[in-house]
Amino acid sequence: MLSTGLPQGAVPKLERPGPLRDRVYEALLELITTRALQPGQHLVESELAGHLGVSRQPVREALQRLNTEGWVDLRPAQGAFVHEPTEQEADQLLTVRTLLEAEAARLAAAGANSAGIAALEALCAEGEKAVEADDVDGAVAMNARFHAKIMELAGNAVLAELAAQVDRRVRWYYTPVARQRGHQSWIEHRELIAAVAGRDEQRATQLMREHTEHTRRSYHGRSRS
């Protein structure tokens, strides 16, 4: 195995067409977000290029972009490393997430319709299956889709745009606590669906605030659990 330590099958296939540097960037960002590439891990251009089947140049360009966006740290004379988020960074991001998602839950409840409720129930069922199967990656993916659906049902384009800016970092922080949150997270999702279906804006807001706060506390307590 190469020193980048990528799990078997973790490397996504590069889709065509599109500028190669952009596709390499997306592939590396996905590997970081899902923690196939761990915080603090050394990123060797030649090895990443070999994994992705490209030359070193688009990898170098992608790493520079990821550095600009705070996903990668470029250290003089040492190379590139996956950024290790501080507790403060995580706290600030997850606090903002709570504000955005609580408002999305309120708006979703205000405009609830049967199709939207059915979609939430279907996503919740898939998430519960992933937890039962101990499929952490699947649970994380379904959690992201569930929250994205709430945001979609909110019907506020500006709110959705802001949420999209933090979505990948939320997934990054959620992954290490997904197993710990497990069934409880999806119980909370079921309660939220009921509030949205009942058009109870106040309860939906409160439940989402509590739900996202549970995740924030779980992240901070992960090393002690």
GROMACS .gro file of C-alpha atoms in nm, residues 10-192:
model
  183
   10ALA     CA    1  -1.184   0.475  -0.172
   11VAL     CA    2  -1.048   0.665  -0.472
   12PRO     CA    3  -1.332   0.805  -0.682
   13LYS     CA    4  -1.322   0.772  -1.060
   14LEU     CA    5  -1.251   1.098  -1.236
   15GLU     CA    6  -1.550   1.189  -1.448
   16ARG     CA    7  -1.509   1.343  -1.790
   17PRO     CA    8  -1.538   1.603  -1.936
   18GLY     CA    9  -1.426   1.912  -1.743
   19PRO     CA   10  -1.087   2.068  -1.669
   20LEU     CA   11  -0.858   1.804  -1.523
   21ARG     CA   12  -0.748   2.026  -1.234
   22ASP     CA   13  -1.112   2.071  -1.129
   23ARG     CA   14  -1.181   1.697  -1.139
   24VAL     CA   15  -0.867   1.624  -0.938
   25TYR     CA   16  -0.971   1.893  -0.689
   26GLU     CA   17  -1.317   1.738  -0.649
   27ALA     CA   18  -1.170   1.389  -0.607
   28LEU     CA   19  -0.925   1.502  -0.339
   29LEU     CA   20  -1.189   1.707  -0.159
   30GLU     CA   21  -1.419   1.405  -0.148
   31LEU     CA   22  -1.138   1.191  -0.005
   32ILE     CA   23  -1.074   1.453   0.263
   33THR     CA   24  -1.442   1.507   0.343
   34THR     CA   25  -1.505   1.135   0.388
   35ARG     CA   26  -1.178   1.105   0.587
   36ALA     CA   27  -1.031   0.849   0.351
   37LEU     CA   28  -0.749   1.103   0.380
   38GLN     CA   29  -0.722   1.173   0.752
   39PRO     CA   30  -0.654   1.510   0.921
   40GLY     CA   31  -0.279   1.552   0.954
   41GLN     CA   32  -0.201   1.299   0.681
   42HIS     CA   33   0.093   1.376   0.452
   43LEU     CA   34  -0.013   1.423   0.091
   44VAL     CA   35   0.256   1.319  -0.157
   45GLU     CA   36   0.195   1.460  -0.505
   46SER     CA   37   0.344   1.164  -0.692
   47GLU     CA   38   0.146   0.908  -0.494
   48LEU     CA   39  -0.183   1.096  -0.530
   49ALA     CA   40  -0.115   1.133  -0.902
   50GLY     CA   41  -0.061   0.758  -0.924
   51HIS     CA   42  -0.385   0.685  -0.739
   52LEU     CA   43  -0.582   0.917  -0.967
   53GLY     CA   44  -0.405   0.824  -1.289
   54VAL     CA   45  -0.294   1.177  -1.370
   55SER     CA   46   0.029   1.376  -1.383
   56ARG     CA   47   0.160   1.567  -1.083
   57GLN     CA   48   0.069   1.912  -1.224
   58PRO     CA   49  -0.311   1.896  -1.173
   59VAL     CA   50  -0.252   1.743  -0.828
   60ARG     CA   51  -0.023   2.033  -0.739
   61GLU     CA   52  -0.283   2.283  -0.862
   62ALA     CA   53  -0.559   2.108  -0.667
   63LEU     CA   54  -0.352   2.107  -0.348
   64GLN     CA   55  -0.286   2.479  -0.383
   65ARG     CA   56  -0.660   2.544  -0.420
   66LEU     CA   57  -0.738   2.320  -0.122
   67ASN     CA   58  -0.479   2.511   0.078
   68THR     CA   59  -0.648   2.840  -0.009
   69GLU     CA   60  -0.982   2.700   0.107
   70GLY     CA   61  -0.841   2.565   0.433
   71TRP     CA   62  -0.863   2.192   0.360
   72VAL     CA   63  -0.487   2.142   0.318
   73ASP     CA   64  -0.185   2.296   0.489
   74LEU     CA   65   0.125   2.359   0.273
   75ARG     CA   66   0.431   2.362   0.497
   76PRO     CA   67   0.766   2.493   0.367
   77ALA     CA   68   1.022   2.215   0.317
   78GLN     CA   69   0.771   1.956   0.441
   79GLY     CA   70   0.496   1.939   0.181
   80ALA     CA   71   0.117   1.918   0.194
   81PHE     CA   72  -0.089   1.784   0.484
   82VAL     CA   73  -0.461   1.745   0.539
   83HIS     CA   74  -0.568   2.028   0.768
   84GLU     CA   75  -0.631   1.936   1.130
   85PRO     CA   76  -0.928   2.142   1.247
   86THR     CA   77  -0.908   2.303   1.588
   87GLU     CA   78  -1.189   2.269   1.840
   88GLN     CA   79  -1.262   2.638   1.790
   89GLU     CA   80  -1.295   2.598   1.413
   90ALA     CA   81  -1.535   2.309   1.457
   91ASP     CA   82  -1.738   2.493   1.718
   92GLN     CA   83  -1.776   2.803   1.502
   93LEU     CA   84  -1.878   2.601   1.196
   94LEU     CA   85  -2.128   2.383   1.382
   95THR     CA   86  -2.276   2.685   1.559
   96VAL     CA   87  -2.342   2.854   1.224
   97ARG     CA   88  -2.489   2.530   1.097
   98THR     CA   89  -2.737   2.531   1.386
   99LEU     CA   90  -2.856   2.881   1.296
  100LEU     CA   91  -2.905   2.794   0.929
  101GLU     CA   92  -3.072   2.460   0.983
  102ALA     CA   93  -3.306   2.576   1.258
  103GLU     CA   94  -3.443   2.842   1.024
  104ALA     CA   95  -3.468   2.587   0.742
  105ALA     CA   96  -3.670   2.356   0.967
  106ARG     CA   97  -3.909   2.639   1.051
  107LEU     CA   98  -3.962   2.727   0.686
  108ALA     CA   99  -4.002   2.360   0.591
  109ALA     CA  100  -4.275   2.324   0.852
  110ALA     CA  101  -4.446   2.639   0.726
  111GLY     CA  102  -4.465   2.502   0.373
  112ALA     CA  103  -4.497   2.130   0.435
  113ASN     CA  104  -4.656   1.916   0.164
  114SER     CA  105  -4.719   1.543   0.133
  115ALA     CA  106  -4.450   1.486  -0.130
  116GLY     CA  107  -4.188   1.654   0.083
  117ILE     CA  108  -4.286   1.459   0.393
  118ALA     CA  109  -4.273   1.133   0.197
  119ALA     CA  110  -3.925   1.219   0.070
  120LEU     CA  111  -3.803   1.286   0.424
  121GLU     CA  112  -3.949   0.958   0.547
  122ALA     CA  113  -3.781   0.765   0.265
  123LEU     CA  114  -3.443   0.924   0.341
  124CYS     CA  115  -3.488   0.852   0.710
  125ALA     CA  116  -3.563   0.487   0.637
  126GLU     CA  117  -3.245   0.458   0.429
  127GLY     CA  118  -3.043   0.620   0.704
  128GLU     CA  119  -3.183   0.379   0.961
  129LYS     CA  120  -3.087   0.086   0.737
  130ALA     CA  121  -2.732   0.220   0.711
  131VAL     CA  122  -2.706   0.244   1.089
  132GLU     CA  123  -2.840  -0.111   1.129
  133ALA     CA  124  -2.575  -0.232   0.886
  134ASP     CA  125  -2.303  -0.032   1.064
  135ASP     CA  126  -2.241   0.145   0.734
  136VAL     CA  127  -2.086   0.468   0.860
  137ASP     CA  128  -2.021   0.614   0.514
  138GLY     CA  129  -2.378   0.536   0.413
  139ALA     CA  130  -2.518   0.690   0.730
  140VAL     CA  131  -2.313   1.006   0.680
  141ALA     CA  132  -2.428   1.033   0.318
  142MET     CA  133  -2.794   0.983   0.410
  143ASN     CA  134  -2.765   1.232   0.695
  144ALA     CA  135  -2.635   1.491   0.449
  145ARG     CA  136  -2.918   1.413   0.205
  146PHE     CA  137  -3.180   1.438   0.481
  147HIS     CA  138  -3.060   1.781   0.590
  148ALA     CA  139  -3.029   1.893   0.228
  149LYS     CA  140  -3.393   1.792   0.174
  150ILE     CA  141  -3.502   1.999   0.473
  151MET     CA  142  -3.312   2.291   0.322
  152GLU     CA  143  -3.480   2.231  -0.015
  153LEU     CA  144  -3.825   2.223   0.145
  154ALA     CA  145  -3.748   2.553   0.318
  155GLY     CA  146  -3.766   2.714  -0.025
  156ASN     CA  147  -3.520   2.995   0.050
  157ALA     CA  148  -3.249   3.016  -0.216
  158VAL     CA  149  -3.019   3.244  -0.013
  159LEU     CA  150  -3.041   3.017   0.291
  160ALA     CA  151  -2.969   2.714   0.072
  161GLU     CA  152  -2.666   2.885  -0.081
  162LEU     CA  153  -2.523   2.964   0.260
  163ALA     CA  154  -2.589   2.609   0.380
  164ALA     CA  155  -2.416   2.467   0.074
  165GLN     CA  156  -2.100   2.659   0.167
  166VAL     CA  157  -2.073   2.473   0.498
  167ASP     CA  158  -2.219   2.137   0.392
  168ARG     CA  159  -1.891   1.962   0.317
  169ARG     CA  160  -1.732   2.079   0.639
  170VAL     CA  161  -2.036   1.960   0.831
  171ARG     CA  162  -1.989   1.615   0.675
  172TRP     CA  163  -1.619   1.631   0.768
  173TYR     CA  164  -1.702   1.697   1.132
  174TYR     CA  165  -1.995   1.455   1.142
  175THR     CA  166  -1.808   1.150   1.010
  176PRO     CA  167  -1.604   1.078   1.326
  177VAL     CA  168  -1.917   1.089   1.546
  178ALA     CA  169  -2.162   0.919   1.310
  179ARG     CA  170  -2.133   0.580   1.479
  180GLN     CA  171  -2.161   0.737   1.823
  181ARG     CA  172  -2.473   0.931   1.724
  182GLY     CA  173  -2.612   0.617   1.559
  183HIS     CA  174  -2.979   0.539   1.619
  184GLN     CA  175  -3.039   0.848   1.831
  185SER     CA  176  -2.969   1.078   1.538
  186TRP     CA  177  -3.237   0.909   1.331
  187ILE     CA  178  -3.486   0.909   1.621
  188GLU     CA  179  -3.437   1.285   1.624
  189HIS     CA  180  -3.492   1.294   1.248
  190ARG     CA  181  -3.824   1.109   1.292
  191GLU     CA  182  -3.935   1.362   1.554
  192LEU     CA  183  -3.842   1.643   1.319
   0.00000   0.00000   0.00000
